[in-house]
PDB file of C-alpha atoms and ligand atoms in Angstrom:
ATOM      1  CA  MET A   1      87.912 117.389 141.328  1.00  0.00           C
ATOM      2  CA  ALA A   2      90.460 117.947 139.653  1.00  0.00           C
ATOM      3  CA  SER A   3      93.394 119.747 141.895  1.00  0.00           C
ATOM      4  CA  PHE A   4      95.479 122.421 140.628  1.00  0.00           C
ATOM      5  CA  GLN A   5      98.635 124.046 141.925  1.00  0.00           C
ATOM      6  CA  THR A   6      99.318 127.466 144.145  1.00  0.00           C
ATOM      7  CA  PRO A   7     101.513 129.498 140.918  1.00  0.00           C
ATOM      8  CA  ASP A   8     104.794 129.704 142.175  1.00  0.00           C
ATOM      9  CA  TYR A   9     105.148 132.887 143.865  1.00  0.00           C
ATOM     10  CA  SER A  10     109.013 132.084 145.361  1.00  0.00           C
ATOM     11  CA  HIS A  11     109.707 135.508 143.788  1.00  0.00           C
ATOM     12  CA  LEU A  12     108.391 137.563 146.273  1.00  0.00           C
ATOM     13  CA  THR A  13     110.315 138.298 149.254  1.00  0.00           C
ATOM     14  CA  GLN A  14     109.914 139.737 152.812  1.00  0.00           C
ATOM     15  CA  GLN A  15     110.628 143.107 151.549  1.00  0.00           C
ATOM     16  CA  ASP A  16     107.883 142.821 148.789  1.00  0.00           C
ATOM     17  CA  TYR A  17     105.444 141.949 151.679  1.00  0.00           C
ATOM     18  CA  GLU A  18     106.388 145.280 153.552  1.00  0.00           C
ATOM     19  CA  ASN A  19     104.520 147.126 150.563  1.00  0.00           C
ATOM     20  CA  VAL A  20     102.357 144.433 148.866  1.00  0.00           C
ATOM     21  CA  TYR A  21      99.368 142.032 150.574  1.00  0.00           C
ATOM     22  CA  GLU A  22     101.218 138.483 151.758  1.00  0.00           C
ATOM     23  CA  PRO A  23      98.364 135.986 149.954  1.00  0.00           C
ATOM     24  CA  ALA A  24      97.105 134.760 152.841  1.00  0.00           C
ATOM     25  CA  GLU A  25      93.650 132.366 153.431  1.00  0.00           C
ATOM     26  CA  ASP A  26      91.725 135.108 151.778  1.00  0.00           C
ATOM     27  CA  THR A  27      93.543 134.606 148.876  1.00  0.00           C
ATOM     28  CA  PHE A  28      92.721 131.273 149.422  1.00  0.00           C
ATOM     29  CA  LEU A  29      89.915 130.694 149.132  1.00  0.00           C
ATOM     30  CA  LEU A  30      88.742 133.188 146.722  1.00  0.00           C
ATOM     31  CA  MET A  31      91.289 130.517 144.326  1.00  0.00           C
ATOM     32  CA  ASP A  32      89.632 127.137 146.305  1.00  0.00           C
ATOM     33  CA  ALA A  33      85.879 129.001 145.202  1.00  0.00           C
ATOM     34  CA  LEU A  34      88.046 128.983 141.619  1.00  0.00           C
ATOM     35  CA  GLU A  35      88.604 126.097 141.610  1.00  0.00           C
ATOM     36  CA  GLN A  36      85.480 124.589 143.010  1.00  0.00           C
ATOM     37  CA  ASP A  37      83.485 126.116 140.308  1.00  0.00           C
ATOM     38  CA  ILE A  38      85.575 124.993 137.582  1.00  0.00           C
ATOM     39  CA  ASP A  39      83.268 123.164 135.582  1.00  0.00           C
ATOM     40  CA  ASN A  40      80.468 126.583 135.842  1.00  0.00           C
ATOM     41  CA  ILE A  41      83.733 128.598 134.688  1.00  0.00           C
ATOM     42  CA  HIS A  42      85.070 126.359 131.978  1.00  0.00           C
ATOM     43  CA  GLN A  43      81.383 126.438 130.650  1.00  0.00           C
ATOM     44  CA  LEU A  44      80.704 129.804 130.474  1.00  0.00           C
ATOM     45  CA  LYS A  45      83.851 129.787 128.168  1.00  0.00           C
ATOM     46  CA  PRO A  46      85.612 132.928 129.243  1.00  0.00           C
ATOM     47  CA  SER A  47      87.536 135.584 126.980  1.00  0.00           C
ATOM     48  CA  VAL A  48      87.889 138.551 129.340  1.00  0.00           C
ATOM     49  CA  CYS A  49      88.416 137.735 132.599  1.00  0.00           C
ATOM     50  CA  VAL A  50      89.661 140.614 135.650  1.00  0.00           C
ATOM     51  CA  GLU A  51      90.693 140.855 139.298  1.00  0.00           C
ATOM     52  CA  ILE A  52      90.753 144.742 140.980  1.00  0.00           C
ATOM     53  CA  GLY A  53      93.194 144.548 143.915  1.00  0.00           C
ATOM     54  CA  CYS A  54      95.097 142.237 141.685  1.00  0.00           C
ATOM     55  CA  GLY A  55      98.007 141.924 144.935  1.00  0.00           C
ATOM     56  CA  SER A  56     100.512 139.782 144.804  1.00  0.00           C
ATOM     57  CA  GLY A  57      98.590 138.514 141.959  1.00  0.00           C
ATOM     58  CA  LEU A  58      98.307 135.229 142.668  1.00  0.00           C
ATOM     59  CA  VAL A  59      94.984 134.691 141.917  1.00  0.00           C
ATOM     60  CA  ILE A  60      93.968 135.745 138.571  1.00  0.00           C
ATOM     61  CA  THR A  61      98.262 133.732 137.446  1.00  0.00           C
ATOM     62  CA  PHE A  62      96.060 131.101 138.854  1.00  0.00           C
ATOM     63  CA  LEU A  63      92.769 131.602 137.340  1.00  0.00           C
ATOM     64  CA  ALA A  64      94.787 131.873 133.917  1.00  0.00           C
ATOM     65  CA  LYS A  65      97.040 127.734 134.359  1.00  0.00           C
ATOM     66  CA  ILE A  66      93.366 126.479 135.317  1.00  0.00           C
ATOM     67  CA  LEU A  67      91.864 128.298 132.379  1.00  0.00           C
ATOM     68  CA  ASN A  68      95.630 127.121 130.223  1.00  0.00           C
ATOM     69  CA  ASN A  69      95.323 130.776 129.161  1.00  0.00           C
ATOM     70  CA  SER A  70      92.497 131.038 126.972  1.00  0.00           C
ATOM     71  CA  ALA A  71      91.587 134.656 127.698  1.00  0.00           C
ATOM     72  CA  MET A  72      92.990 137.663 127.872  1.00  0.00           C
ATOM     73  CA  TYR A  73      93.647 138.466 131.713  1.00  0.00           C
ATOM     74  CA  ILE A  74      93.967 141.489 133.130  1.00  0.00           C
ATOM     75  CA  ALA A  75      94.505 142.837 136.979  1.00  0.00           C
ATOM     76  CA  THR A  76      95.114 146.277 138.441  1.00  0.00           C
ATOM     77  CA  ASP A  77      95.528 147.360 141.601  1.00  0.00           C
ATOM     78  CA  ARG A  78      95.952 150.970 142.750  1.00  0.00           C
ATOM     79  CA  ASN A  79      99.450 150.216 144.450  1.00  0.00           C
ATOM     80  CA  ALA A  80     101.999 150.269 141.463  1.00  0.00           C
ATOM     81  CA  ILE A  81     104.290 147.981 143.718  1.00  0.00           C
ATOM     82  CA  ALA A  82     101.876 145.049 143.799  1.00  0.00           C
ATOM     83  CA  ALA A  83     100.825 146.088 140.330  1.00  0.00           C
ATOM     84  CA  GLU A  84     105.135 145.330 139.479  1.00  0.00           C
ATOM     85  CA  CYS A  85     104.996 142.277 141.964  1.00  0.00           C
ATOM     86  CA  ALA A  86     101.756 141.210 139.984  1.00  0.00           C
ATOM     87  CA  LYS A  87     103.453 141.445 136.652  1.00  0.00           C
ATOM     88  CA  ARG A  88     106.359 139.582 137.993  1.00  0.00           C
ATOM     89  CA  THR A  89     104.722 136.599 139.911  1.00  0.00           C
ATOM     90  CA  ALA A  90     102.621 135.806 135.808  1.00  0.00           C
ATOM     91  CA  SER A  91     106.056 136.118 133.849  1.00  0.00           C
ATOM     92  CA  GLN A  92     107.170 133.538 136.678  1.00  0.00           C
ATOM     93  CA  ASN A  93     104.529 130.785 135.587  1.00  0.00           C
ATOM     94  CA  HIS A  94     104.499 131.980 132.594  1.00  0.00           C
ATOM     95  CA  VAL A  95     100.931 133.132 131.930  1.00  0.00           C
ATOM     96  CA  VAL A  96      99.894 136.800 130.308  1.00  0.00           C
ATOM     97  CA  VAL A  97      98.451 139.033 132.493  1.00  0.00           C
ATOM     98  CA  GLU A  98      97.434 142.319 131.207  1.00  0.00           C
ATOM     99  CA  VAL A  99      98.416 144.613 134.621  1.00  0.00           C
ATOM    100  CA  VAL A 100      97.189 148.357 134.982  1.00  0.00           C
ATOM    101  CA  THR A 101      97.930 150.783 138.028  1.00  0.00           C
ATOM    102  CA  SER A 102      94.515 151.672 138.500  1.00  0.00           C
ATOM    103  CA  ASP A 103      91.701 152.681 141.649  1.00  0.00           C
ATOM    104  CA  LEU A 104      89.160 150.149 140.483  1.00  0.00           C
ATOM    105  CA  LEU A 105      88.737 149.494 137.005  1.00  0.00           C
ATOM    106  CA  GLN A 106      88.719 153.525 136.461  1.00  0.00           C
ATOM    107  CA  ALA A 107      91.728 153.522 134.221  1.00  0.00           C
ATOM    108  CA  LEU A 108      90.130 150.998 131.853  1.00  0.00           C
ATOM    109  CA  GLN A 109      87.038 152.336 132.036  1.00  0.00           C
ATOM    110  CA  PRO A 110      84.537 152.521 129.324  1.00  0.00           C
ATOM    111  CA  GLN A 111      86.913 150.617 127.023  1.00  0.00           C
ATOM    112  CA  LEU A 112      86.095 147.570 129.079  1.00  0.00           C
ATOM    113  CA  ASN A 113      82.171 148.087 129.992  1.00  0.00           C
ATOM    114  CA  GLY A 114      80.015 145.784 129.357  1.00  0.00           C
ATOM    115  CA  GLY A 115      83.101 143.195 128.321  1.00  0.00           C
ATOM    116  CA  ILE A 116      84.492 141.422 131.447  1.00  0.00           C
ATOM    117  CA  ASP A 117      83.071 138.155 131.627  1.00  0.00           C
ATOM    118  CA  LEU A 118      84.810 136.879 135.104  1.00  0.00           C
ATOM    119  CA  LEU A 119      85.432 139.400 137.657  1.00  0.00           C
ATOM    120  CA  LEU A 120      87.357 139.021 140.976  1.00  0.00           C
ATOM    121  CA  PHE A 121      87.170 140.985 143.725  1.00  0.00           C
ATOM    122  CA  ASN A 122      89.510 140.107 147.383  1.00  0.00           C
ATOM    123  CA  PRO A 123      89.248 143.906 148.549  1.00  0.00           C
ATOM    124  CA  PRO A 124      89.879 145.683 151.590  1.00  0.00           C
ATOM    125  CA  TYR A 125      87.339 144.061 153.314  1.00  0.00           C
ATOM    126  CA  VAL A 126      88.235 144.947 157.719  1.00  0.00           C
ATOM    127  CA  VAL A 127      86.214 146.625 159.990  1.00  0.00           C
ATOM    128  CA  THR A 128      89.111 150.242 160.392  1.00  0.00           C
ATOM    129  CA  PRO A 129      87.964 153.685 161.409  1.00  0.00           C
ATOM    130  CA  SER A 130      87.270 155.509 157.679  1.00  0.00           C
ATOM    131  CA  GLU A 131      90.707 157.342 157.858  1.00  0.00           C
ATOM    132  CA  GLU A 132      92.670 154.274 156.914  1.00  0.00           C
ATOM    133  CA  VAL A 133      90.526 153.477 152.913  1.00  0.00           C
ATOM    134  CA  ASP A 134      92.800 154.326 149.949  1.00  0.00           C
ATOM    135  CA  SER A 135      95.622 155.600 152.416  1.00  0.00           C
ATOM    136  CA  SER A 136      99.531 154.724 150.825  1.00  0.00           C
ATOM    137  CA  SER A 137     100.579 152.580 153.617  1.00  0.00           C
ATOM    138  CA  ILE A 138     100.054 149.335 153.528  1.00  0.00           C
ATOM    139  CA  ALA A 139      96.962 149.244 155.572  1.00  0.00           C
ATOM    140  CA  SER A 140      94.613 150.131 152.584  1.00  0.00           C
ATOM    141  CA  SER A 141      95.122 146.537 151.467  1.00  0.00           C
ATOM    142  CA  TRP A 142      92.849 145.563 154.296  1.00  0.00           C
ATOM    143  CA  ALA A 143      91.322 148.309 155.466  1.00  0.00           C
ATOM    144  CA  GLY A 144      87.774 148.150 154.469  1.00  0.00           C
ATOM    145  CA  GLY A 145      85.783 151.349 156.780  1.00  0.00           C
ATOM    146  CA  ILE A 146      82.719 151.884 158.327  1.00  0.00           C
ATOM    147  CA  ASP A 147      81.916 147.901 157.915  1.00  0.00           C
ATOM    148  CA  GLY A 148      84.458 147.124 156.262  1.00  0.00           C
ATOM    149  CA  ARG A 149      82.564 148.083 152.834  1.00  0.00           C
ATOM    150  CA  GLN A 150      83.701 151.281 151.801  1.00  0.00           C
ATOM    151  CA  VAL A 151      85.720 149.826 148.641  1.00  0.00           C
ATOM    152  CA  ILE A 152      83.031 147.629 148.173  1.00  0.00           C
ATOM    153  CA  ASP A 153      80.447 149.509 148.324  1.00  0.00           C
ATOM    154  CA  ARG A 154      81.957 152.095 145.582  1.00  0.00           C
ATOM    155  CA  LEU A 155      82.501 149.096 143.434  1.00  0.00           C
ATOM    156  CA  LEU A 156      78.863 147.401 142.765  1.00  0.00           C
ATOM    157  CA  PRO A 157      76.977 149.940 141.413  1.00  0.00           C
ATOM    158  CA  GLN A 158      78.995 149.803 138.449  1.00  0.00           C
ATOM    159  CA  ILE A 159      79.130 146.027 138.129  1.00  0.00           C
ATOM    160  CA  PRO A 160      75.518 146.601 135.627  1.00  0.00           C
ATOM    161  CA  GLN A 161      77.628 148.069 133.241  1.00  0.00           C
ATOM    162  CA  LEU A 162      81.159 146.386 133.798  1.00  0.00           C
ATOM    163  CA  LEU A 163      79.687 142.271 133.027  1.00  0.00           C
ATOM    164  CA  SER A 164      78.516 140.910 129.700  1.00  0.00           C
ATOM    165  CA  HIS A 165      75.684 139.824 129.383  1.00  0.00           C
ATOM    166  CA  LYS A 166      76.947 136.320 130.468  1.00  0.00           C
ATOM    167  CA  GLY A 167      79.587 137.698 133.040  1.00  0.00           C
ATOM    168  CA  ILE A 168      79.988 136.564 136.543  1.00  0.00           C
ATOM    169  CA  PHE A 169      81.413 138.439 139.598  1.00  0.00           C
ATOM    170  CA  TYR A 170      83.691 136.637 142.743  1.00  0.00           C
ATOM    171  CA  LEU A 171      83.566 138.738 145.554  1.00  0.00           C
ATOM    172  CA  LEU A 172      84.878 138.090 148.808  1.00  0.00           C
ATOM    173  CA  VAL A 173      83.317 139.036 151.701  1.00  0.00           C
ATOM    174  CA  LEU A 174      83.573 138.790 155.848  1.00  0.00           C
ATOM    175  CA  ARG A 175      80.701 138.570 158.223  1.00  0.00           C
ATOM    176  CA  GLU A 176      81.411 141.466 158.926  1.00  0.00           C
ATOM    177  CA  ASN A 177      80.906 142.651 155.458  1.00  0.00           C
ATOM    178  CA  LYS A 178      76.717 142.039 155.712  1.00  0.00           C
ATOM    179  CA  PRO A 179      76.898 139.879 153.261  1.00  0.00           C
ATOM    180  CA  ASP A 180      72.639 139.964 153.007  1.00  0.00           C
ATOM    181  CA  GLU A 181      72.839 143.080 152.611  1.00  0.00           C
ATOM    182  CA  ILE A 182      75.779 142.942 149.476  1.00  0.00           C
ATOM    183  CA  ARG A 183      72.769 140.130 148.283  1.00  0.00           C
ATOM    184  CA  LYS A 184      70.079 142.588 148.064  1.00  0.00           C
ATOM    185  CA  ALA A 185      71.340 145.746 146.595  1.00  0.00           C
ATOM    186  CA  MET A 186      72.898 143.150 144.167  1.00  0.00           C
ATOM    187  CA  ALA A 187      69.541 141.955 143.453  1.00  0.00           C
ATOM    188  CA  ASN A 188      67.809 145.448 142.960  1.00  0.00           C
ATOM    189  CA  MET A 189      70.576 146.185 140.311  1.00  0.00           C
ATOM    190  CA  GLY A 190      69.597 141.970 138.243  1.00  0.00           C
ATOM    191  CA  PHE A 191      71.486 139.837 139.620  1.00  0.00           C
ATOM    192  CA  GLN A 192      71.158 136.724 141.052  1.00  0.00           C
ATOM    193  CA  SER A 193      73.878 135.220 144.070  1.00  0.00           C
ATOM    194  CA  GLU A 194      75.411 131.882 145.627  1.00  0.00           C
ATOM    195  CA  LYS A 195      77.780 131.703 148.191  1.00  0.00           C
ATOM    196  CA  VAL A 196      79.986 129.850 146.758  1.00  0.00           C
ATOM    197  CA  LEU A 197      82.422 128.317 149.717  1.00  0.00           C
ATOM    198  CA  GLN A 198      82.622 130.112 152.776  1.00  0.00           C
ATOM    199  CA  ARG A 199      85.215 129.278 156.233  1.00  0.00           C
ATOM    200  CA  LYS A 200      86.360 130.301 159.259  1.00  0.00           C
ATOM    201  CA  THR A 201      90.326 130.874 159.260  1.00  0.00           C
ATOM    202  CA  GLY A 202      90.766 132.767 163.366  1.00  0.00           C
ATOM    203  CA  PRO A 203      88.251 135.184 164.128  1.00  0.00           C
ATOM    204  CA  GLU A 204      87.421 135.966 160.076  1.00  0.00           C
ATOM    205  CA  HIS A 205      83.932 134.314 159.358  1.00  0.00           C
ATOM    206  CA  LEU A 206      85.034 134.975 155.103  1.00  0.00           C
ATOM    207  CA  SER A 207      82.723 133.582 152.485  1.00  0.00           C
ATOM    208  CA  ILE A 208      82.779 134.036 148.213  1.00  0.00           C
ATOM    209  CA  ILE A 209      79.780 135.044 147.321  1.00  0.00           C
ATOM    210  CA  LYS A 210      79.201 134.696 143.458  1.00  0.00           C
ATOM    211  CA  PHE A 211      76.556 136.969 140.792  1.00  0.00           C
ATOM    212  CA  TYR A 212      75.136 136.802 137.739  1.00  0.00           C
ATOM    213  CA  ARG A 213      72.330 138.744 135.949  1.00  0.00           C
ATOM    214  CA  ASP A 214      69.076 137.067 136.963  1.00  0.00           C
ATOM    215  CA  PRO A 215      68.090 135.920 133.304  1.00  0.00           C
ATOM    216  CA  ASP A 216      63.749 137.033 134.258  1.00  0.00           C
ATOM    217  CA  ARG A 217      65.317 140.676 133.959  1.00  0.00           C
TER     218      ARG A 217
HETATM  219  C1  SAM B 301      92.902 142.100 150.633  1.00  0.00           C
HETATM  220  S1  SAM B 301      93.734 142.437 149.498  1.00  0.00           S
HETATM  221  C2  SAM B 301      94.127 141.260 147.950  1.00  0.00           C
HETATM  222  C3  SAM B 301      95.292 141.033 147.297  1.00  0.00           C
HETATM  223  C4  SAM B 301      95.371 139.785 146.145  1.00  0.00           C
HETATM  224  N1  SAM B 301      93.892 139.586 145.466  1.00  0.00           N
HETATM  225  C5  SAM B 301      94.905 138.182 147.042  1.00  0.00           C
HETATM  226  O1  SAM B 301      94.207 137.530 147.307  1.00  0.00           O
HETATM  227  O2  SAM B 301      95.332 138.019 147.792  1.00  0.00           O
HETATM  228  C6  SAM B 301      93.025 143.814 148.464  1.00  0.00           C
HETATM  229  C7  SAM B 301      94.789 144.137 147.391  1.00  0.00           C
HETATM  230  O3  SAM B 301      93.198 145.864 146.869  1.00  0.00           O
HETATM  231  C8  SAM B 301      93.992 146.504 145.863  1.00  0.00           C
HETATM  232  N2  SAM B 301      93.211 147.697 146.552  1.00  0.00           N
HETATM  233  C9  SAM B 301      93.405 148.032 147.310  1.00  0.00           C
HETATM  234  N3  SAM B 301      92.202 149.419 147.094  1.00  0.00           N
HETATM  235  C10 SAM B 301      91.697 149.430 145.669  1.00  0.00           C
HETATM  236  C11 SAM B 301      91.422 150.082 144.985  1.00  0.00           C
HETATM  237  N4  SAM B 301      90.059 151.426 145.225  1.00  0.00           N
HETATM  238  N5  SAM B 301      91.370 149.824 143.836  1.00  0.00           N
HETATM  239  C12 SAM B 301      92.404 148.774 142.823  1.00  0.00           C
HETATM  240  N6  SAM B 301      92.740 148.067 144.126  1.00  0.00           N
HETATM  241  C13 SAM B 301      92.278 148.027 145.527  1.00  0.00           C
HETATM  242  C14 SAM B 301      95.282 147.159 147.942  1.00  0.00           C
HETATM  243  O4  SAM B 301      96.518 147.785 147.117  1.00  0.00           O
HETATM  244  C15 SAM B 301      95.342 145.566 147.893  1.00  0.00           C
HETATM  245  O5  SAM B 301      96.175 144.538 146.899  1.00  0.00           O
END
């Protein structure tokens, strides 16, 4: 299997990480899943690739690099400082990523509806009190509220209208997010799913689930 270099993020400083999620095990797991699935991604020939909650911009920049910049890359984050960092990361690595400050993909709808071939989300997934979700502090990078699902559950019903007919969606989840329940909810909306990769990092059991339309539905 080809091995791809992590994009350069040496331009980001501890001061940036006071406001923006610092790349961590979950970030690297998502990049590893993309690398592992690269043959399928090449076959897909994606024209529009989108990351929600891009943080530092490392993952969408990685995707643009491994696909040789051959598609349109768009990223969002609700945190405007993260959006700025992501722009710097793309430029540092000589790839073009359109970064927009937005809650989920709200600022890009309805334009993007039905047009996303590859969607990525490493969400705020930690189980926390609900009040911490969507706060203006760095805690909103990881605070997922009840079952760590409050942000994930707002996105899921939008997936059918966002993805193109061939679109795929890679979602990072924690065991406490009840991945089987998420897969069932997506199956009810006509999506098949498979676990691409899983890893235990410290106390966290993380996995990457890939969703795609069930051809029989
Ligand atoms: C776990 S971090 C992942 C950051 C980056 N993708 C990575 O893998 O390192 C989650 C990111 O989602 C962003 N986020 C949280 N809620 C969001 C929302 N409702 N809409 C858009 N972005 C959101 C946070 O600001 C944070 O940057």
